[in-house]
């Protein structure tokens, strides 16, 4: 299993922006790796935010993220990002990156399909 290290959370006012980073520990995981971002609020289930295959292809976004969040990757740095703009109070949560293998597009949204998880980074949107 790969190891994932996240960073970039913090406190921001509504309308602000943050960029989350998730660095993958290995360089030999190949083209079958897929990465997704999830988030979880206290007392609620983990929900999908965005995901994509490491090798390329389209990115899948949850409705909550469309038009505001952007998933990207830097293969040279073994890092995926989640750029979040126009943040809302309801975006407050712990955000997790996750890694899985050989997943089809719809499966990018299912947390049970992922085998490795980052430690989580807290995002608080508040006045």
PDB file of N, CA and C in Angstrom, residues 16-81:
ATOM      1  N   UNK A  16     -13.385  32.478   0.526  1.00  0.00           N
ATOM      2  CA  UNK A  16     -11.939  32.325   0.393  1.00  0.00           C
ATOM      3  C   UNK A  16     -11.541  31.056  -0.322  1.00  0.00           C
ATOM      4  N   UNK A  17     -10.221  30.841  -0.389  1.00  0.00           N
ATOM      5  CA  UNK A  17      -9.672  29.693  -1.112  1.00  0.00           C
ATOM      6  C   UNK A  17      -8.624  28.983  -0.276  1.00  0.00           C
ATOM      7  N   UNK A  18      -8.484  27.706  -0.551  1.00  0.00           N
ATOM      8  CA  UNK A  18      -7.425  26.887   0.038  1.00  0.00           C
ATOM      9  C   UNK A  18      -6.994  25.860  -0.993  1.00  0.00           C
ATOM     10  N   UNK A  19      -5.739  25.431  -0.895  1.00  0.00           N
ATOM     11  CA  UNK A  19      -5.278  24.328  -1.721  1.00  0.00           C
ATOM     12  C   UNK A  19      -4.752  23.217  -0.817  1.00  0.00           C
ATOM     13  N   UNK A  20      -5.335  22.058  -0.982  1.00  0.00           N
ATOM     14  CA  UNK A  20      -4.891  20.873  -0.241  1.00  0.00           C
ATOM     15  C   UNK A  20      -3.921  20.084  -1.109  1.00  0.00           C
ATOM     16  N   UNK A  21      -2.941  19.474  -0.458  1.00  0.00           N
ATOM     17  CA  UNK A  21      -1.948  18.649  -1.146  1.00  0.00           C
ATOM     18  C   UNK A  21      -1.933  17.262  -0.546  1.00  0.00           C
ATOM     19  N   UNK A  22      -1.631  16.290  -1.371  1.00  0.00           N
ATOM     20  CA  UNK A  22      -1.519  14.900  -0.921  1.00  0.00           C
ATOM     21  C   UNK A  22      -0.359  14.267  -1.673  1.00  0.00           C
ATOM     22  N   UNK A  23       0.691  13.924  -0.937  1.00  0.00           N
ATOM     23  CA  UNK A  23       1.883  13.352  -1.545  1.00  0.00           C
ATOM     24  C   UNK A  23       1.888  11.853  -1.355  1.00  0.00           C
ATOM     25  N   UNK A  24       2.154  11.142  -2.442  1.00  0.00           N
ATOM     26  CA  UNK A  24       2.165   9.686  -2.453  1.00  0.00           C
ATOM     27  C   UNK A  24       3.580   9.195  -2.231  1.00  0.00           C
ATOM     28  N   UNK A  25       3.737   8.152  -1.420  1.00  0.00           N
ATOM     29  CA  UNK A  25       5.068   7.740  -0.965  1.00  0.00           C
ATOM     30  C   UNK A  25       5.892   7.012  -2.002  1.00  0.00           C
ATOM     31  N   UNK A  26       5.274   6.376  -2.972  1.00  0.00           N
ATOM     32  CA  UNK A  26       6.027   5.522  -3.875  1.00  0.00           C
ATOM     33  C   UNK A  26       6.020   6.061  -5.290  1.00  0.00           C
ATOM     34  N   UNK A  27       6.995   5.641  -6.061  1.00  0.00           N
ATOM     35  CA  UNK A  27       7.083   6.071  -7.463  1.00  0.00           C
ATOM     36  C   UNK A  27       6.799   4.940  -8.440  1.00  0.00           C
ATOM     37  N   UNK A  28       6.551   3.752  -7.954  1.00  0.00           N
ATOM     38  CA  UNK A  28       6.423   2.607  -8.858  1.00  0.00           C
ATOM     39  C   UNK A  28       5.026   2.027  -8.832  1.00  0.00           C
ATOM     40  N   UNK A  29       4.033   2.849  -8.569  1.00  0.00           N
ATOM     41  CA  UNK A  29       2.681   2.320  -8.445  1.00  0.00           C
ATOM     42  C   UNK A  29       2.012   2.111  -9.786  1.00  0.00           C
ATOM     43  N   UNK A  30       2.567   2.670 -10.849  1.00  0.00           N
ATOM     44  CA  UNK A  30       2.051   2.355 -12.172  1.00  0.00           C
ATOM     45  C   UNK A  30       0.794   3.097 -12.546  1.00  0.00           C
ATOM     46  N   UNK A  31       0.232   2.719 -13.690  1.00  0.00           N
ATOM     47  CA  UNK A  31      -0.886   3.459 -14.242  1.00  0.00           C
ATOM     48  C   UNK A  31      -2.225   3.080 -13.683  1.00  0.00           C
ATOM     49  N   UNK A  32      -2.299   2.097 -12.822  1.00  0.00           N
ATOM     50  CA  UNK A  32      -3.601   1.665 -12.331  1.00  0.00           C
ATOM     51  C   UNK A  32      -4.040   2.413 -11.081  1.00  0.00           C
ATOM     52  N   UNK A  33      -3.159   3.238 -10.534  1.00  0.00           N
ATOM     53  CA  UNK A  33      -3.499   3.964  -9.325  1.00  0.00           C
ATOM     54  C   UNK A  33      -4.567   5.010  -9.607  1.00  0.00           C
ATOM     55  N   UNK A  34      -5.508   5.112  -8.691  1.00  0.00           N
ATOM     56  CA  UNK A  34      -6.501   6.168  -8.751  1.00  0.00           C
ATOM     57  C   UNK A  34      -6.479   6.921  -7.424  1.00  0.00           C
ATOM     58  N   UNK A  35      -6.798   8.201  -7.487  1.00  0.00           N
ATOM     59  CA  UNK A  35      -6.773   9.042  -6.305  1.00  0.00           C
ATOM     60  C   UNK A  35      -8.081   9.795  -6.206  1.00  0.00           C
ATOM     61  N   UNK A  36      -8.593   9.882  -5.005  1.00  0.00           N
ATOM     62  CA  UNK A  36      -9.801  10.675  -4.767  1.00  0.00           C
ATOM     63  C   UNK A  36      -9.653  11.487  -3.494  1.00  0.00           C
ATOM     64  N   UNK A  37     -10.406  12.553  -3.458  1.00  0.00           N
ATOM     65  CA  UNK A  37     -10.560  13.345  -2.244  1.00  0.00           C
ATOM     66  C   UNK A  37     -11.957  13.092  -1.682  1.00  0.00           C
ATOM     67  N   UNK A  38     -12.001  12.913  -0.367  1.00  0.00           N
ATOM     68  CA  UNK A  38     -13.258  12.772   0.358  1.00  0.00           C
ATOM     69  C   UNK A  38     -13.247  13.789   1.496  1.00  0.00           C
ATOM     70  N   UNK A  39     -14.403  13.988   2.075  1.00  0.00           N
ATOM     71  CA  UNK A  39     -14.452  14.821   3.270  1.00  0.00           C
ATOM     72  C   UNK A  39     -15.465  14.238   4.244  1.00  0.00           C
ATOM     73  N   UNK A  40     -15.292  14.610   5.503  1.00  0.00           N
ATOM     74  CA  UNK A  40     -16.168  14.065   6.533  1.00  0.00           C
ATOM     75  C   UNK A  40     -16.387  15.115   7.609  1.00  0.00           C
ATOM     76  N   UNK A  41     -17.645  15.398   7.856  1.00  0.00           N
ATOM     77  CA  UNK A  41     -18.015  16.278   8.952  1.00  0.00           C
ATOM     78  C   UNK A  41     -18.316  15.420  10.179  1.00  0.00           C
ATOM     79  N   UNK A  42     -18.192  16.026  11.317  1.00  0.00           N
ATOM     80  CA  UNK A  42     -18.418  15.319  12.566  1.00  0.00           C
ATOM     81  C   UNK A  42     -19.812  14.722  12.589  1.00  0.00           C
ATOM     82  N   UNK A  43     -19.874  13.419  12.834  1.00  0.00           N
ATOM     83  CA  UNK A  43     -21.156  12.734  12.945  1.00  0.00           C
ATOM     84  C   UNK A  43     -21.802  12.361  11.625  1.00  0.00           C
ATOM     85  N   UNK A  44     -21.097  12.610  10.530  1.00  0.00           N
ATOM     86  CA  UNK A  44     -21.659  12.287   9.222  1.00  0.00           C
ATOM     87  C   UNK A  44     -20.758  11.295   8.490  1.00  0.00           C
ATOM     88  N   UNK A  45     -21.301  10.708   7.443  1.00  0.00           N
ATOM     89  CA  UNK A  45     -20.525   9.768   6.644  1.00  0.00           C
ATOM     90  C   UNK A  45     -19.528  10.514   5.755  1.00  0.00           C
ATOM     91  N   UNK A  46     -18.505   9.783   5.402  1.00  0.00           N
ATOM     92  CA  UNK A  46     -17.502  10.346   4.505  1.00  0.00           C
ATOM     93  C   UNK A  46     -18.125  10.506   3.116  1.00  0.00           C
ATOM     94  N   UNK A  47     -17.899  11.674   2.487  1.00  0.00           N
ATOM     95  CA  UNK A  47     -18.504  11.916   1.177  1.00  0.00           C
ATOM     96  C   UNK A  47     -17.436  12.246   0.142  1.00  0.00           C
ATOM     97  N   UNK A  48     -17.721  11.822  -1.053  1.00  0.00           N
ATOM     98  CA  UNK A  48     -16.820  12.006  -2.175  1.00  0.00           C
ATOM     99  C   UNK A  48     -16.784  13.473  -2.594  1.00  0.00           C
ATOM    100  N   UNK A  49     -15.572  13.926  -2.989  1.00  0.00           N
ATOM    101  CA  UNK A  49     -15.405  15.290  -3.468  1.00  0.00           C
ATOM    102  C   UNK A  49     -14.951  15.287  -4.937  1.00  0.00           C
ATOM    103  N   UNK A  50     -13.843  14.623  -5.222  1.00  0.00           N
ATOM    104  CA  UNK A  50     -13.301  14.573  -6.589  1.00  0.00           C
ATOM    105  C   UNK A  50     -12.308  13.433  -6.686  1.00  0.00           C
ATOM    106  N   UNK A  51     -12.108  12.915  -7.917  1.00  0.00           N
ATOM    107  CA  UNK A  51     -11.158  11.830  -8.089  1.00  0.00           C
ATOM    108  C   UNK A  51     -10.766  11.649  -9.537  1.00  0.00           C
ATOM    109  N   UNK A  52      -9.640  10.951  -9.724  1.00  0.00           N
ATOM    110  CA  UNK A  52      -9.118  10.742 -11.083  1.00  0.00           C
ATOM    111  C   UNK A  52      -8.095   9.624 -11.073  1.00  0.00           C
ATOM    112  N   UNK A  53      -7.884   9.046 -12.249  1.00  0.00           N
ATOM    113  CA  UNK A  53      -6.798   8.085 -12.398  1.00  0.00           C
ATOM    114  C   UNK A  53      -5.466   8.821 -12.402  1.00  0.00           C
ATOM    115  N   UNK A  54      -4.446   8.215 -11.817  1.00  0.00           N
ATOM    116  CA  UNK A  54      -3.137   8.846 -11.802  1.00  0.00           C
ATOM    117  C   UNK A  54      -2.588   8.999 -13.221  1.00  0.00           C
ATOM    118  N   UNK A  55      -2.884   8.057 -14.082  1.00  0.00           N
ATOM    119  CA  UNK A  55      -2.320   8.060 -15.433  1.00  0.00           C
ATOM    120  C   UNK A  55      -2.972   9.086 -16.339  1.00  0.00           C
ATOM    121  N   UNK A  56      -4.108   9.621 -15.940  1.00  0.00           N
ATOM    122  CA  UNK A  56      -4.757  10.618 -16.780  1.00  0.00           C
ATOM    123  C   UNK A  56      -6.223  10.299 -16.965  1.00  0.00           C
ATOM    124  N   UNK A  57      -6.846  10.964 -17.933  1.00  0.00           N
ATOM    125  CA  UNK A  57      -8.269  10.784 -18.130  1.00  0.00           C
ATOM    126  C   UNK A  57      -9.060  11.842 -17.406  1.00  0.00           C
ATOM    127  N   UNK A  58     -10.340  11.717 -17.486  1.00  0.00           N
ATOM    128  CA  UNK A  58     -11.207  12.748 -16.932  1.00  0.00           C
ATOM    129  C   UNK A  58     -11.256  12.684 -15.413  1.00  0.00           C
ATOM    130  N   UNK A  59     -11.563  13.814 -14.824  1.00  0.00           N
ATOM    131  CA  UNK A  59     -11.739  13.907 -13.375  1.00  0.00           C
ATOM    132  C   UNK A  59     -13.223  13.870 -13.063  1.00  0.00           C
ATOM    133  N   UNK A  60     -13.524  13.165 -12.019  1.00  0.00           N
ATOM    134  CA  UNK A  60     -14.921  13.055 -11.591  1.00  0.00           C
ATOM    135  C   UNK A  60     -15.123  13.974 -10.392  1.00  0.00           C
ATOM    136  N   UNK A  61     -16.185  14.777 -10.418  1.00  0.00           N
ATOM    137  CA  UNK A  61     -16.470  15.706  -9.330  1.00  0.00           C
ATOM    138  C   UNK A  61     -17.851  15.426  -8.761  1.00  0.00           C
ATOM    139  N   UNK A  62     -17.955  15.560  -7.457  1.00  0.00           N
ATOM    140  CA  UNK A  62     -19.261  15.573  -6.826  1.00  0.00           C
ATOM    141  C   UNK A  62     -19.939  16.900  -7.140  1.00  0.00           C
ATOM    142  N   UNK A  63     -21.252  16.913  -7.060  1.00  0.00           N
ATOM    143  CA  UNK A  63     -21.982  18.150  -7.335  1.00  0.00           C
ATOM    144  C   UNK A  63     -21.527  19.287  -6.409  1.00  0.00           C
ATOM    145  N   UNK A  64     -21.176  18.949  -5.189  1.00  0.00           N
ATOM    146  CA  UNK A  64     -20.752  19.974  -4.230  1.00  0.00           C
ATOM    147  C   UNK A  64     -19.475  20.679  -4.665  1.00  0.00           C
ATOM    148  N   UNK A  65     -18.713  20.020  -5.562  1.00  0.00           N
ATOM    149  CA  UNK A  65     -17.414  20.553  -5.955  1.00  0.00           C
ATOM    150  C   UNK A  65     -17.419  21.232  -7.322  1.00  0.00           C
ATOM    151  N   UNK A  66     -18.384  20.930  -8.120  1.00  0.00           N
ATOM    152  CA  UNK A  66     -18.391  21.413  -9.495  1.00  0.00           C
ATOM    153  C   UNK A  66     -18.416  22.941  -9.548  1.00  0.00           C
ATOM    154  N   UNK A  67     -17.492  23.476 -10.316  1.00  0.00           N
ATOM    155  CA  UNK A  67     -17.409  24.922 -10.470  1.00  0.00           C
ATOM    156  C   UNK A  67     -16.642  25.635  -9.380  1.00  0.00           C
ATOM    157  N   UNK A  68     -16.312  24.942  -8.303  1.00  0.00           N
ATOM    158  CA  UNK A  68     -15.593  25.586  -7.191  1.00  0.00           C
ATOM    159  C   UNK A  68     -14.270  24.904  -6.878  1.00  0.00           C
ATOM    160  N   UNK A  69     -14.218  23.596  -7.030  1.00  0.00           N
ATOM    161  CA  UNK A  69     -13.024  22.840  -6.674  1.00  0.00           C
ATOM    162  C   UNK A  69     -12.374  22.289  -7.933  1.00  0.00           C
ATOM    163  N   UNK A  70     -11.047  22.191  -7.900  1.00  0.00           N
ATOM    164  CA  UNK A  70     -10.304  21.634  -9.022  1.00  0.00           C
ATOM    165  C   UNK A  70      -9.303  20.603  -8.527  1.00  0.00           C
ATOM    166  N   UNK A  71      -9.399  19.426  -9.111  1.00  0.00           N
ATOM    167  CA  UNK A  71      -8.464  18.327  -8.816  1.00  0.00           C
ATOM    168  C   UNK A  71      -7.331  18.405  -9.825  1.00  0.00           C
ATOM    169  N   UNK A  72      -6.096  18.311  -9.346  1.00  0.00           N
ATOM    170  CA  UNK A  72      -4.963  18.292 -10.266  1.00  0.00           C
ATOM    171  C   UNK A  72      -3.867  17.394  -9.701  1.00  0.00           C
ATOM    172  N   UNK A  73      -2.885  17.110 -10.539  1.00  0.00           N
ATOM    173  CA  UNK A  73      -1.789  16.249 -10.089  1.00  0.00           C
ATOM    174  C   UNK A  73      -0.483  16.727 -10.698  1.00  0.00           C
ATOM    175  N   UNK A  74       0.578  16.514  -9.952  1.00  0.00           N
ATOM    176  CA  UNK A  74       1.929  16.798 -10.416  1.00  0.00           C
ATOM    177  C   UNK A  74       2.711  15.502 -10.297  1.00  0.00           C
ATOM    178  N   UNK A  75       2.877  14.820 -11.416  1.00  0.00           N
ATOM    179  CA  UNK A  75       3.519  13.497 -11.374  1.00  0.00           C
ATOM    180  C   UNK A  75       4.978  13.604 -10.945  1.00  0.00           C
ATOM    181  N   UNK A  76       5.627  14.678 -11.299  1.00  0.00           N
ATOM    182  CA  UNK A  76       7.030  14.832 -10.918  1.00  0.00           C
ATOM    183  C   UNK A  76       7.186  14.919  -9.404  1.00  0.00           C
ATOM    184  N   UNK A  77       6.172  15.439  -8.739  1.00  0.00           N
ATOM    185  CA  UNK A  77       6.212  15.573  -7.279  1.00  0.00           C
ATOM    186  C   UNK A  77       5.412  14.486  -6.575  1.00  0.00           C
ATOM    187  N   UNK A  78       4.833  13.578  -7.334  1.00  0.00           N
ATOM    188  CA  UNK A  78       4.008  12.514  -6.733  1.00  0.00           C
ATOM    189  C   UNK A  78       2.901  13.088  -5.856  1.00  0.00           C
ATOM    190  N   UNK A  79       2.303  14.157  -6.321  1.00  0.00           N
ATOM    191  CA  UNK A  79       1.363  14.885  -5.479  1.00  0.00           C
ATOM    192  C   UNK A  79       0.085  15.194  -6.244  1.00  0.00           C
ATOM    193  N   UNK A  80      -1.035  15.051  -5.555  1.00  0.00           N
ATOM    194  CA  UNK A  80      -2.315  15.515  -6.083  1.00  0.00           C
ATOM    195  C   UNK A  80      -2.779  16.691  -5.237  1.00  0.00           C
ATOM    196  N   UNK A  81      -3.579  17.526  -5.847  1.00  0.00           N
ATOM    197  CA  UNK A  81      -4.041  18.736  -5.196  1.00  0.00           C
ATOM    198  C   UNK A  81      -5.558  18.844  -5.291  1.00  0.00           C
TER     199      UNK A  81
END
